[in-house]
Structures are given as structure tokens and as C-alpha cells.
Coordinates of C-alpha atoms and ligand atoms in Angstrom, one line a residue:
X281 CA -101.7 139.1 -66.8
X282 CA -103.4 137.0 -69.6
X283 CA -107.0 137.5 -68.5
X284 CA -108.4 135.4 -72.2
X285 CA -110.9 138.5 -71.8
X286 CA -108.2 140.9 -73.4
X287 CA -107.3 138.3 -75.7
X288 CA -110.0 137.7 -77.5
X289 CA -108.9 138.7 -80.6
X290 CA -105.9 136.4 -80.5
X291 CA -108.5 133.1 -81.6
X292 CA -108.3 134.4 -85.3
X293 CA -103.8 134.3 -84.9
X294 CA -104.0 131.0 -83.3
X295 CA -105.8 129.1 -85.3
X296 CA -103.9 130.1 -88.5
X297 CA -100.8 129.0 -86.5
X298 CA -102.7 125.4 -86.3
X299 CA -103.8 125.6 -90.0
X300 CA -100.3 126.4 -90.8
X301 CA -98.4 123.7 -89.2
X302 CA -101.0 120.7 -90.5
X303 CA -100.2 121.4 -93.8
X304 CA -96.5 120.4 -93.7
X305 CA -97.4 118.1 -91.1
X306 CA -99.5 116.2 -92.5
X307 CA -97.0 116.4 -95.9
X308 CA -94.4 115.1 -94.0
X309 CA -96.3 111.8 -92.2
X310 CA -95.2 109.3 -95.1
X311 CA -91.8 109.9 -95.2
X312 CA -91.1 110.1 -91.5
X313 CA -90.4 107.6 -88.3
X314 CA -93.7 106.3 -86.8
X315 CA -92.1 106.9 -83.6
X316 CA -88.6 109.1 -83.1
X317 CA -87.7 107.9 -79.7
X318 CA -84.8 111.5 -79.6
X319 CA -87.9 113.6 -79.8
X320 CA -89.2 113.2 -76.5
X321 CA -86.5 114.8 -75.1
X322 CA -88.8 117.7 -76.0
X323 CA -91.8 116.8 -74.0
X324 CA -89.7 118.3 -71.3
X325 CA -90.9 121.9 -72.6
X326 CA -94.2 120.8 -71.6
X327 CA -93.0 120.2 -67.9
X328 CA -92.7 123.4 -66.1
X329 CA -94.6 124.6 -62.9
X330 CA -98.0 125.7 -63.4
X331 CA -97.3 129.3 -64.6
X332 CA -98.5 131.9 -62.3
X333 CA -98.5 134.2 -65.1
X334 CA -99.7 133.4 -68.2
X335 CA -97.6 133.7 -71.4
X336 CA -100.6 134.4 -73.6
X337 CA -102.5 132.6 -76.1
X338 CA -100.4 132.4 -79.3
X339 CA -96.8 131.5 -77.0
X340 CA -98.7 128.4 -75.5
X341 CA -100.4 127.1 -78.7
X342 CA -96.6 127.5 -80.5
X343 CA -95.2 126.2 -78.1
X344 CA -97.7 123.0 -78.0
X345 CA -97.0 122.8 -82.0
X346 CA -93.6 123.2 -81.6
X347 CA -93.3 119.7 -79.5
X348 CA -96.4 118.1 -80.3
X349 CA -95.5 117.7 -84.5
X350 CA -91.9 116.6 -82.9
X351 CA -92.6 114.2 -80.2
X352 CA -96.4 112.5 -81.1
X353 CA -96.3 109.1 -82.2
X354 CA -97.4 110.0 -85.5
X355 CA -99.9 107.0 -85.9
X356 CA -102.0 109.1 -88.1
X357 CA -99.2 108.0 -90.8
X358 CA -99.4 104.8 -93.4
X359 CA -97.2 102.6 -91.2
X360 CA -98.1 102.6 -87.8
X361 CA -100.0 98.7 -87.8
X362 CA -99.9 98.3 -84.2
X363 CA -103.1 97.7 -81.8
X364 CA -106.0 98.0 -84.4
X365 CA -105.7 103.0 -85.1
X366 CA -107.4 104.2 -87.7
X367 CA -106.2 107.5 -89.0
X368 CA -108.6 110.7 -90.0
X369 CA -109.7 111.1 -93.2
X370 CA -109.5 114.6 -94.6
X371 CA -113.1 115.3 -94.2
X372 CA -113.1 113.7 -90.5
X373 CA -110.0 115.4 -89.6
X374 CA -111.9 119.4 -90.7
X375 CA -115.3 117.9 -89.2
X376 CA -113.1 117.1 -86.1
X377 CA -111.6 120.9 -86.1
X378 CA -115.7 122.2 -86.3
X379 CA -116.5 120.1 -82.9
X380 CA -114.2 122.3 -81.4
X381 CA -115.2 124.9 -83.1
X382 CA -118.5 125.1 -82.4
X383 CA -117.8 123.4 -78.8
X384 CA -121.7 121.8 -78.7
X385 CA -123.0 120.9 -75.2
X386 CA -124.1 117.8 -76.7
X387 CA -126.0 115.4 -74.0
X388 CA -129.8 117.9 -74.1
X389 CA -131.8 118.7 -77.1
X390 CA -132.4 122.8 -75.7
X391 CA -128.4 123.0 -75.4
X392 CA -127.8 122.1 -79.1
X393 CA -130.7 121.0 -81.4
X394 CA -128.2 121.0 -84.0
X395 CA -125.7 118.3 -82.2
X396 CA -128.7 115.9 -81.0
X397 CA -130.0 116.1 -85.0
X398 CA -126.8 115.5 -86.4
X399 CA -126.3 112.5 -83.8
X400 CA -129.4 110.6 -84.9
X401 CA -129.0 111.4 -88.8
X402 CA -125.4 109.7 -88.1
X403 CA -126.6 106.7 -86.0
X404 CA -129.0 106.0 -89.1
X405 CA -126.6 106.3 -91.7
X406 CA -124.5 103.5 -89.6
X407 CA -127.3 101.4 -89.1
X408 CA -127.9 102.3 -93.0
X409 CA -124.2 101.2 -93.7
X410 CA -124.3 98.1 -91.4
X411 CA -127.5 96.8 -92.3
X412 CA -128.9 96.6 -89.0
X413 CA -133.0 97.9 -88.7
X414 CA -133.4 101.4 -88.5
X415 CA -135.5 100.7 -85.4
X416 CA -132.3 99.9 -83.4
X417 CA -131.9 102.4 -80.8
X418 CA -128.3 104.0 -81.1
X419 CA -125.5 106.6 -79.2
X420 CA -122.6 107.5 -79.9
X421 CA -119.8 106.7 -77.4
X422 CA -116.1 107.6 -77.0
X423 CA -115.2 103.5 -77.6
X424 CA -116.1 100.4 -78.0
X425 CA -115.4 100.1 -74.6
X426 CA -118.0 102.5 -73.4
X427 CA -120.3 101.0 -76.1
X428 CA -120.2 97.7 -74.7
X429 CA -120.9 99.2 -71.4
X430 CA -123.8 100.8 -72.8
X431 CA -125.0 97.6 -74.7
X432 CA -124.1 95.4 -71.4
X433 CA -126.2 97.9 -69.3
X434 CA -129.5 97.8 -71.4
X435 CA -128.4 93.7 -71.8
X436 CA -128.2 93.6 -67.6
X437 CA -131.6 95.9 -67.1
X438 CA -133.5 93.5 -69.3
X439 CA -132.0 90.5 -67.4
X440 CA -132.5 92.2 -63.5
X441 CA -136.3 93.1 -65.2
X442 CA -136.4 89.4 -65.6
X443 CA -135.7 88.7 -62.0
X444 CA -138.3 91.6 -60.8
X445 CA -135.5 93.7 -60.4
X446 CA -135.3 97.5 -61.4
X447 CA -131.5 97.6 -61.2
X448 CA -130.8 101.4 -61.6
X449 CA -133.0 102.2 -59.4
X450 CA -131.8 99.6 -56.6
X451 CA -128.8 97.7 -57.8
X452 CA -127.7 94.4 -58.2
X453 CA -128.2 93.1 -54.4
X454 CA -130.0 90.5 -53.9
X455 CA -129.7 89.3 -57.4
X456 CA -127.8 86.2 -59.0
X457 CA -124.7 86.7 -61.3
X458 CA -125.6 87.2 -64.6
X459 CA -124.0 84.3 -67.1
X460 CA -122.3 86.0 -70.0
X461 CA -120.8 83.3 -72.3
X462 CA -118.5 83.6 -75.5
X463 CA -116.4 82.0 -77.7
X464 CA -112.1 82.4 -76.7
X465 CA -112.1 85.5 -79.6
X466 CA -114.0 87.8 -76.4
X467 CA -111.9 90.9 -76.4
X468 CA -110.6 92.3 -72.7
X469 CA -112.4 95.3 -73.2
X470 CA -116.2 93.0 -72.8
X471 CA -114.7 91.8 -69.4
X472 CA -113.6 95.5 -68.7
X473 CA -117.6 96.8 -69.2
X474 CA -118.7 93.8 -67.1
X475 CA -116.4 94.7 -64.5
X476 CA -117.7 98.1 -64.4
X477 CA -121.2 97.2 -64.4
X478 CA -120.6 95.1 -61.4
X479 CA -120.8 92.0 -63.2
X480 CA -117.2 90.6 -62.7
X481 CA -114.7 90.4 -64.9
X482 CA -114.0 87.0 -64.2
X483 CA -118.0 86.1 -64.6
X484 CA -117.6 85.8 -68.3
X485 CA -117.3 81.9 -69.1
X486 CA -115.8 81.1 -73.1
X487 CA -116.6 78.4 -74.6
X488 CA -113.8 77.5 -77.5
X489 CA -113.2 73.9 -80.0
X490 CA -109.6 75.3 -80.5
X491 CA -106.7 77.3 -78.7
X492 CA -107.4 79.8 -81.2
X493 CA -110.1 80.3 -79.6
X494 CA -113.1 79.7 -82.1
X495 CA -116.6 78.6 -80.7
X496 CA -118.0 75.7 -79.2
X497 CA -121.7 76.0 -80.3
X498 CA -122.2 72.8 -78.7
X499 CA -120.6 73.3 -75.1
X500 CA -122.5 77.0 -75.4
X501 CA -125.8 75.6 -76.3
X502 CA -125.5 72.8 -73.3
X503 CA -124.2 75.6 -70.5
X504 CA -128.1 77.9 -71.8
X505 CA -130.0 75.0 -71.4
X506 CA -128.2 74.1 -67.7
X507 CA -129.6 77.2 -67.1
X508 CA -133.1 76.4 -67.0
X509 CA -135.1 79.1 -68.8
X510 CA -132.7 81.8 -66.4
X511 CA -131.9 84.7 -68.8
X512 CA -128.4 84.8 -69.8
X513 CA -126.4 87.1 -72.2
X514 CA -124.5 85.8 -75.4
X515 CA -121.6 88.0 -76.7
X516 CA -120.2 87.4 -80.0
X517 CA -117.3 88.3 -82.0
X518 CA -116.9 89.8 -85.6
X519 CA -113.2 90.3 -86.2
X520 CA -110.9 89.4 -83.3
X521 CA -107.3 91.4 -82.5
X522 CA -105.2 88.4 -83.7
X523 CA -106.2 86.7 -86.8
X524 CA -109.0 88.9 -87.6
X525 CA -111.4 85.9 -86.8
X526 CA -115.0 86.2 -86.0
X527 CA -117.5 84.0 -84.2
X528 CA -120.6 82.4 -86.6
X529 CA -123.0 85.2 -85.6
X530 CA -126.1 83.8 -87.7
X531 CA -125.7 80.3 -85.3
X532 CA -125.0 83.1 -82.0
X533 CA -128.2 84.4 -82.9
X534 CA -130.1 80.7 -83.5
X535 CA -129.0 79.7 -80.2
X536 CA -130.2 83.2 -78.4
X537 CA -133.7 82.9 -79.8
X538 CA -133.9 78.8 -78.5
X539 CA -132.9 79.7 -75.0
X540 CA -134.6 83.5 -74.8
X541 CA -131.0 85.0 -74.2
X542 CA -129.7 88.6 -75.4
X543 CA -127.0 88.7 -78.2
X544 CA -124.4 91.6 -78.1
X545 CA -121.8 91.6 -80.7
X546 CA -118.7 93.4 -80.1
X547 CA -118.1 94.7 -84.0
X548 CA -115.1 97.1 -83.1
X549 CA -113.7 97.0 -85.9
X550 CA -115.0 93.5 -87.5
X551 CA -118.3 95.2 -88.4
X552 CA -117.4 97.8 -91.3
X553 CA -116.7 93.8 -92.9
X554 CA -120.5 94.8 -94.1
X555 CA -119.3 97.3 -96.4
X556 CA -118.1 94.7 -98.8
X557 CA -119.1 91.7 -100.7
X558 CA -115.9 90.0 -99.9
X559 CA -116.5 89.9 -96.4
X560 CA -120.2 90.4 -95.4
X561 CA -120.7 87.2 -94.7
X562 CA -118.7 87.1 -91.7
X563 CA -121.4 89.6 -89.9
X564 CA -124.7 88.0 -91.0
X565 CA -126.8 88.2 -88.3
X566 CA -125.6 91.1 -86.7
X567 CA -129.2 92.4 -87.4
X568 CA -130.7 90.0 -85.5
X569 CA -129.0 90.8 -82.6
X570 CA -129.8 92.9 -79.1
X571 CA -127.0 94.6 -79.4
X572 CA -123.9 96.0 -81.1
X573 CA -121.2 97.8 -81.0
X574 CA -118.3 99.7 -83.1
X575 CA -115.7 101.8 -83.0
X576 CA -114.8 105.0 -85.0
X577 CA -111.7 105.6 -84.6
X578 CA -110.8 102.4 -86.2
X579 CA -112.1 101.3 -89.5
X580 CA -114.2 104.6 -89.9
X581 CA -111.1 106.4 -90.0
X582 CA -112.7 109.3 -87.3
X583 CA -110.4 110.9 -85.0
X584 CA -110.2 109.8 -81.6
X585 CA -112.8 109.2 -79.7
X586 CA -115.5 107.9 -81.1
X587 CA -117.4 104.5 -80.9
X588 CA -121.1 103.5 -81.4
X589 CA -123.5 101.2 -79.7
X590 CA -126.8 100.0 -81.4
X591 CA -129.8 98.3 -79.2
X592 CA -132.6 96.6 -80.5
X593 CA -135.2 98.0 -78.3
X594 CA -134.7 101.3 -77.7
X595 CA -136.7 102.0 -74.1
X596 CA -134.1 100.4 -72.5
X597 CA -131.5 102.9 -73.0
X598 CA -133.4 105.4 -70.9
X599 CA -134.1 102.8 -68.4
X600 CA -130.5 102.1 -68.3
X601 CA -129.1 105.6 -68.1
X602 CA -132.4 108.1 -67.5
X603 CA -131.4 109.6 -64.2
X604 CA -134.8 111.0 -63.4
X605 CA -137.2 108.2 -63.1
X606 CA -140.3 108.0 -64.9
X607 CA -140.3 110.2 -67.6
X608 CA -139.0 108.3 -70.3
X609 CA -138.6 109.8 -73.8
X610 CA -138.3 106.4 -75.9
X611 CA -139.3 108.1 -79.0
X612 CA -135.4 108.4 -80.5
X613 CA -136.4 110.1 -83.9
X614 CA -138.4 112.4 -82.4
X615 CA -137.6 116.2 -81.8
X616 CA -136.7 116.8 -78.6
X617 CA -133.9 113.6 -77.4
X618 CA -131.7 114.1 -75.0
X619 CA -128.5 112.0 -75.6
X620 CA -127.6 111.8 -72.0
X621 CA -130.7 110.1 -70.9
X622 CA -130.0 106.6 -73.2
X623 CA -126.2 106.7 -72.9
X624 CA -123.3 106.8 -70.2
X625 CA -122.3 110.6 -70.4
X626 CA -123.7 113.7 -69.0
X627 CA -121.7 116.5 -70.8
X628 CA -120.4 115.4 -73.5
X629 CA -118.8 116.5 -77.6
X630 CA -120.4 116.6 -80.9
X631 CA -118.6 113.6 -82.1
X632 CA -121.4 113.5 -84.7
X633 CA -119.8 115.9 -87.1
X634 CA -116.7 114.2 -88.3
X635 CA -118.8 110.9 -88.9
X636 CA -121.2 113.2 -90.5
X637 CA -118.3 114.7 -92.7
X638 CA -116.7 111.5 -93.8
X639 CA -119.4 109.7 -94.8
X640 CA -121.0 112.4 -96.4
X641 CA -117.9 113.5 -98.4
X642 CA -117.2 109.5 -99.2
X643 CA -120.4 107.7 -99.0
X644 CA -121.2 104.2 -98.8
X645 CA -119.1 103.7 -102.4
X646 CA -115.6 105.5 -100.5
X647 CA -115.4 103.5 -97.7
X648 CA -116.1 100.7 -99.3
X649 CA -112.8 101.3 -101.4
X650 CA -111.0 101.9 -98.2
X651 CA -112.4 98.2 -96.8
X652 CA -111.4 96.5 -100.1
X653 CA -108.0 98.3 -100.2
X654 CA -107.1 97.0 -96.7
X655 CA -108.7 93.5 -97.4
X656 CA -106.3 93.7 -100.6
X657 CA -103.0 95.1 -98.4
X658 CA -103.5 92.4 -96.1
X659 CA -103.4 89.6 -98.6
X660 CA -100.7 91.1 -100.3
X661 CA -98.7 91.2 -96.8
X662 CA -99.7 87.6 -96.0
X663 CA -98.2 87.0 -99.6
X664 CA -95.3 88.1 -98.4
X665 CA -94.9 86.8 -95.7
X666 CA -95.9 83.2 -97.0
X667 CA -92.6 84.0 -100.2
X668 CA -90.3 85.1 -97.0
X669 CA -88.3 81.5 -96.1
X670 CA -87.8 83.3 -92.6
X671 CA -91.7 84.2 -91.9
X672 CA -93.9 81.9 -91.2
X673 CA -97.9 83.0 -91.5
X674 CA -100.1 81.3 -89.0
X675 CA -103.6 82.2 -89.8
X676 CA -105.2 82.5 -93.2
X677 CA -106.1 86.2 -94.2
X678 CA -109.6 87.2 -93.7
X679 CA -109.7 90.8 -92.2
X680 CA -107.3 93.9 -92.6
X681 CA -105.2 91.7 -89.5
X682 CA -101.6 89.4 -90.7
X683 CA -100.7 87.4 -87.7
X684 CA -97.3 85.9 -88.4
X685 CA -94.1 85.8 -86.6
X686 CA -90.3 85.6 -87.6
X687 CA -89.1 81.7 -87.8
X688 CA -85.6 81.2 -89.2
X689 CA -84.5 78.1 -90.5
X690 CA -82.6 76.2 -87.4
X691 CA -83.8 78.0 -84.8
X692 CA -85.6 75.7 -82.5
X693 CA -89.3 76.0 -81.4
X694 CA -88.1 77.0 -77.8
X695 CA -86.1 79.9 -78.6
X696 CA -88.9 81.3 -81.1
X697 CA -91.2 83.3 -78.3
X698 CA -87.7 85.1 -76.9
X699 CA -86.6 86.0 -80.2
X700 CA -89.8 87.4 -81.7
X701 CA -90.7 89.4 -78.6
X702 CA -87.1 91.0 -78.8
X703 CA -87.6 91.8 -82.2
X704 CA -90.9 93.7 -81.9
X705 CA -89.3 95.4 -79.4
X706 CA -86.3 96.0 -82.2
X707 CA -89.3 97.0 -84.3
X708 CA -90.3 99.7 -82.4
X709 CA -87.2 101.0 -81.3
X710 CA -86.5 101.6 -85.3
X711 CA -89.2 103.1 -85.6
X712 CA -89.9 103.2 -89.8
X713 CA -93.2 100.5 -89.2
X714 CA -94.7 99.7 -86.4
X715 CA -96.2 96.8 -85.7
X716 CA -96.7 95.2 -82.0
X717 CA -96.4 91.4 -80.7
X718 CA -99.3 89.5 -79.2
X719 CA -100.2 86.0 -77.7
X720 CA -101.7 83.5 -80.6
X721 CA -102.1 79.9 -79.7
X722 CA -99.7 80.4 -77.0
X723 CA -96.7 81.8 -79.6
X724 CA -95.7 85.2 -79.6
X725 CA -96.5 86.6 -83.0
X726 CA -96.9 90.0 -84.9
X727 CA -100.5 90.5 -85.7
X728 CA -100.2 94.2 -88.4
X729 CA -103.5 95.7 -88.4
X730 CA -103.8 97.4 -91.6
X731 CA -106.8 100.3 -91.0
X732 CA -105.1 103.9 -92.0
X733 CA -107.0 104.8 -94.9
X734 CA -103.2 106.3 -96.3
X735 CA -101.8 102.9 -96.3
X736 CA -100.9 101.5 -99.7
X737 CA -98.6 98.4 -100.9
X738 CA -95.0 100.2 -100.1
X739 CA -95.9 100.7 -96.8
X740 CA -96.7 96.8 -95.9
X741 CA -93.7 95.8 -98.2
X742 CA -91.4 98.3 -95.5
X743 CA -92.3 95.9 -92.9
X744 CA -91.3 92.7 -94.5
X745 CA -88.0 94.2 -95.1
X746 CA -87.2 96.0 -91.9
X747 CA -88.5 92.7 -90.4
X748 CA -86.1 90.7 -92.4
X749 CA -83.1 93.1 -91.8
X750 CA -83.4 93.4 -88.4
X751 CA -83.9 89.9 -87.9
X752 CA -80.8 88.1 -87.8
X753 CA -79.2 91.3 -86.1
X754 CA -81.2 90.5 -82.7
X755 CA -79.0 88.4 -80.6
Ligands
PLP559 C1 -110.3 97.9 -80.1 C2 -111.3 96.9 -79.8 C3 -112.2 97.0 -78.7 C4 -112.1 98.2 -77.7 O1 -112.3 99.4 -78.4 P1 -111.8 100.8 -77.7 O2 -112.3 101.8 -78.7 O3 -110.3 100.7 -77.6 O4 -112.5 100.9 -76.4 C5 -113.1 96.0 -78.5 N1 -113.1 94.9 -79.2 C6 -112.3 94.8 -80.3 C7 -112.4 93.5 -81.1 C8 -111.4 95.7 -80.6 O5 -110.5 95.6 -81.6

């Protein structure tokens, strides 16, 4: 029997077997496949029965070293540019390990001071970073997803108030839909939180001048005043997943004042674009809006999970998410605030302390390097590309995102979507970069997002060439 009673002394033996296999590990990520498809042959050793009998605490954790440094994607390399994954800095990664660690009942104030303290000092050094009012009400979340549905849940309690409606307490019966307009940038994940808030999905009306999808202030501005005073909620984009795009926030927020609606930006990743000169522009205004969200485990370079959502006025967290009724704690510097009343969770991790760690042992001046780096790797990439006679860039450069596909001379236009969703696939199937395809202006295209904070010129130059070679080998 392995009663973890009698193995209490085993914590000590089975960390240092963790401590011991990161080292190399993490040596080895530059130099080793993203993805090496004959590894997960070894998943299987994961795969048995549940054991009756336990094989004790340092056979299991080998075991789960043994496969997991084989078989993971190892994305928290240089080269894997696919979706928009961050890696974990140093400091992240060992703030990360002390969440564990320390294993912090997070959501009440009397089950961890410590975790509840550390989660505002966070939220303010964000809003510190993102130049949004300290007065903003904030929690953290595992995603942007559940940030937006945080932010969309204070946006819909302010819009049922307007109809007379206390909507956690009774719902959304007897109430209108609410109209939530954006430009075509609107990523799936804002349709996703609508859908769980009982919204719809499909409710979301965007408003676009182009088919890549940029706004139409105009057609936007003309659907708020059809509604006649009714409240509505604006959503707008700083960095889309394609071309690294971003809606004109500073006009978003012009409009939302003239028609009394709520602005929510969806900053995933678009928002650390505040952390440099170069790029700040593109979220002026954000601080003028009702809410916002981010991500951590993108552009932060946190471990998974971790996201954050920001609202202007902070009482309506607790009415969105307090499940006890009246007694609402709205004062969120105070001593004494409970994270599960103005957020989504109950139970829930520390995921304060790696944000605390990184940005403590980088400050404002570190990640701003890591920005600018990424801003530099993607120009250099859509240099590149531009040189290469068999790439063809299709968006200029503005965020850490290339979107490009593979065009050789004589191939026609018809055959181009075929042949560069069979190379992605190629791609991936080699393994060395990763980079995934996506939909742009109705071509199939690689869009590399380039947010690892070990990335550096060799690594983007790797993809140009495997591109290249593996190319004119797809048939
Ligand atoms: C990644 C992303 C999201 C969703 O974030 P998750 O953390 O995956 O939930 C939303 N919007 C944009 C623009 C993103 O890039």
C-alpha cells in the first residue's frame, strides 16, 4: 500500500528528481524538434488501468518525467510560432514551481492573505504597465477567454441594470438581446464568452470596410444610433491572430461615449504593444475603456494559465459574480477581498506569483526588450520573406505576427490554398519550426507568431529555409 501518509518524506526525493530533469531539459529545447511525432509512442506508458496498488511517489513522478521530456510538444522552445504561446521566463517558470508549492486557496482573503495581496499588487503593476487608471477594477483569470467572460458579464449586468433588470439574480428572461458590435478582427474566443453568458454566439454583428476585416466606423456608428438610446456593447481589437492588426481604439472609445455604450477590448496579446514606443499607438485608448482584457501566457511569457481582465468600475464585479447578495465588498485595495466574489472561480491558484516574479526580476525596462526584440524578429522574417522569390508577404508587419504564404512562380492562383495547407501540414510533420496555417482574406496562409522570449534571428531564418526546402517536395 502507498498510503502518501507513510510517504511523506518522499516530497524532498521527488522534487530533486524534477529539479534534475529541467536542467538538461530546458538545455536541450534549442536544439531539439518542436514536435517528435516517434515519441508518442511513449504516451502509451501513461495508459494503464487505474492501479489498485499504488507504485509510490518517486516511481510515478519518474515515470511522468520519463515520457513527459520525450513526448510534450516542447513549445516552451524558440521555434514553435504556431497559434499565438508564450514561453516561461526563468523567473515565471520558479514563481510557477512556488504556486505549487505553497498550493494557496486563492478565491478568500482568511484562506491566504498572502495570495489575495499578491493578486492586487500584480493587477496594479499591469495596469501600471498598460497604462490603464489604477482605479480599474482587476482579476486574474486562467485566459483571455475567461477574461472576456468576466469583462462581458460586468458589460451584460450594467446593460440588464439598464433595462431594470438584476440579471444574476433573475436571468436574462424577459430581456432583449444585447447588441454587441465589432469590427471583422473579433476573435472566436468573444463569441465563445457571449455564448456562455447566454448572449449567443451568433448575436455579435461586425462591422468591416475590407475582407481583412478592418472597421467600419461609419456602418458601426449608424447600427448605435438605430438603436435609439438602447445600451449596446462595443468590443474592440488590439492585435488580431492574422496580421497582427488592431481596430482604431481611440475612435471605439469616441463612438462609445456619443451613444452611452460599454467598450471592452480584447488585448490578448495586442496589449503588451504599450510597452513600447514603436507600437503604443496602436492601444491608445484602451484607458478609456470599460473593459479589457489580456493574456499571460502569451506576451508575458507566464506559464499556462493565466489571463487578466481589467473593469472600469469596479462594483460591478461583485454584482456580476458575488453569490451572496447584498453584501458587497467594492473596496478592491482594501484588506480583506475575496477574489471569488468579482471573478468567475470559486477555488482557485495563486497565479499571482509567477507574474509577480517576472516582472519583478525584469521590470518595466526587461519586457520591454522582449517586445522590441519580437517587433525586430518579425520585421526581420517579413524581410525575408519579401527577398524569398517563392514567398509572398501579405500584410505589412506591425505586431510580433508574419502572415505570408508559399507562392511559386507558375503556380496558378487556384492551386495556391491546396498547396499551402499541405505544406503546413509538411511543416509540422518535420517538426524543426512550427508554424500553423490560417484563413486571411479568404487564402490559406502562415501567420508565425513570434512571442517566446528565447526566440532570436536563427530561429525565424530556420523557417524560411525549411519552408523553402520543403516546398517544391510537396506534390
Ligand atoms: C489567444 C487569444 C484569445 C484567447 O485567449 P485564451 O488565453 O486562449 O483564452 C483572444 N483574443 C486574441 C486576440 C487572442 O490572440
Amino acid at each position: 500500500m502507498s498510503d502518501p501518509l507513510f510517504e511523506r518524506d518522499t516530497a524532498d526525493a521527488a522534487l530533486d528528481l524534477v529539479v534534475r530533469a529541467a536542467g538538461p531539459y530546458l538545455a536541450s529545447l534549442p536544439d531539439r524538434l518542436v514536435h517528435d511525432g516517434e515519441q508518442d509512442a511513449l504516451i502509451d506508458e501513461l495508459d494503464l488501468p487505474l492501479p489498485e496498488r499504488g507504485d509510490g511517489t518517486l516511481a510515478g513522478v519518474e515515470r511522468l518525467l520519463r515520457v513527459g521530456t520525450r513526448a510534450s510538444t516542447h513549445s516552451a522552445g524558440p521555434r514553435f510560432f504556431h497559434f499565438v504561446v508564450g514561453g516561461a521566463t526563468p523567473a515565471a517558470l520558479a514563481g510557477d514551481w512556488t504556486t505549487s508549492l505553497l498550493d494557496q486557496a486563492a478565491g478568500l482573503w482568511t484562506s491566504s492573505p498572502l495570495a489575495a495581496r499578491t493578486e492586487t499588487i500584480v493587477l496594479r503593476w499591469l495596469k501600471d504597465l498598460f497604462g490603464l487608471p489604477e482605479s480599474f477594477g482587476g482579476v486574474l483569470t486562467p485566459s483571455a477567454t475567461f477574461a472576456h467572460v468576466t469583462s462581458l458579464a460586468c458589460a451584460r449586468t450594467w446593460w440588464a441594470e439598464r433595462h431594470g433588470v438584476d440579471v444574476a439574480a433573475q436571468g436574462l428572461a424577459g430581456l432583449p438581446q444585447m447588441p454587441v458590435l465589432s469590427s471583422g478582427l473579433v476573435h472566436v474566443s468573444t463569441r465563445k464568452a457571449l455564448q456562455i453568458l447566454g448572449c449567443g454566439r451568433d448575436n455579435l454583428r461586425t462591422f468591416s470596410r475590407d475582407d481583412a476585416g478592418r472597421a467600419d466606423l461609419d456602418a458601426m456608428e449608424e447600427a448605435l444610433a438605430a438603436l435609439d438610446g438602447a445600451p449596446a456593447v462595443l468590443v474592440g481589437n488590439v492585435g488580431d491572430v492574422n496580421a497582427g492588426d488592431s481596430d482604431p481604439i481611440a475612435d471605439m472609445a469616441d463612438l462609445a461615449e456619443r451613444h452611452g455604450a460599454w467598450l471592452h477590448i480584447d488585448g490578448a496579446f495586442g496589449l503588451f504593444a504599450a510597452l513600447s514606443p514603436r507600437t503604443a499607438h496602436m492601444t491608445r485608448g484602451v484607458e478609456r475603456a470599460d473593459s479589457v482584457t489580456a493574456d499571460g501566457h502569451k506576451w508575458l511569457n507566464v506559464p499556462y494559465e493565466s489571463g487578466f481582465a481589467f473593469v472600469r468600475d469596479p462594483s460591478l464585479m461583485p454584482r456580476a459574480f458575488g453569490a451572496w447578495g447584498a453584501d458587497y465588498l467594492t473596496d478592491q485595495t482594501g484588506e480583506g477581498l475575496d477574489y471569488n466574489t468579482i471573478g468567475p472561480e470559486s477555488s482557485r491558484r495563486s497565479r499571482a506569483f509567477p507574474i509577480w516574479a517576472t516582472l519583478y526580476a525584469y521590470g518595466r525596462d526587461g519586457h520591454r526588450a522582449m517586445v522590441e526584440r519580437h517587433l525586430d524578429l518579425a520585421l526581420h522574417l517579413g524581410g525575408l520573406v519579401e527577398k524569398a522569390p517563392d514567398l509572398e508577404l501579405l500584410a505589412p508587419v506591425q505586431l510580433p505576427i508574419v502572415c505570408f504564404r508559399y507562392r511559386p512562380p507558375g503556380v496558378p492562383e487556384s492551386e495556391l490554398d491546396d498547396l499551402n495547407a499541405r505544406l503546413g501540414e509538411a511543416l509540422l510533420a518535420d517538426g524543426r519550426v512550427y508554424a500553423g496555417t490560417s484563413t486571411y482574406r479568404g487564402m490559406t496562409v502562415f501567420r508565425p507568431a513570434l512571442v517566446n522570449w528565447r526566440s532570436t534571428d536563427p530561429d525565424v531564418e530556420l523557417l524560411v529555409e525549411v519552408l523553402r526546402e520543403l516546398g517544391p517536395t510537396i506534390k
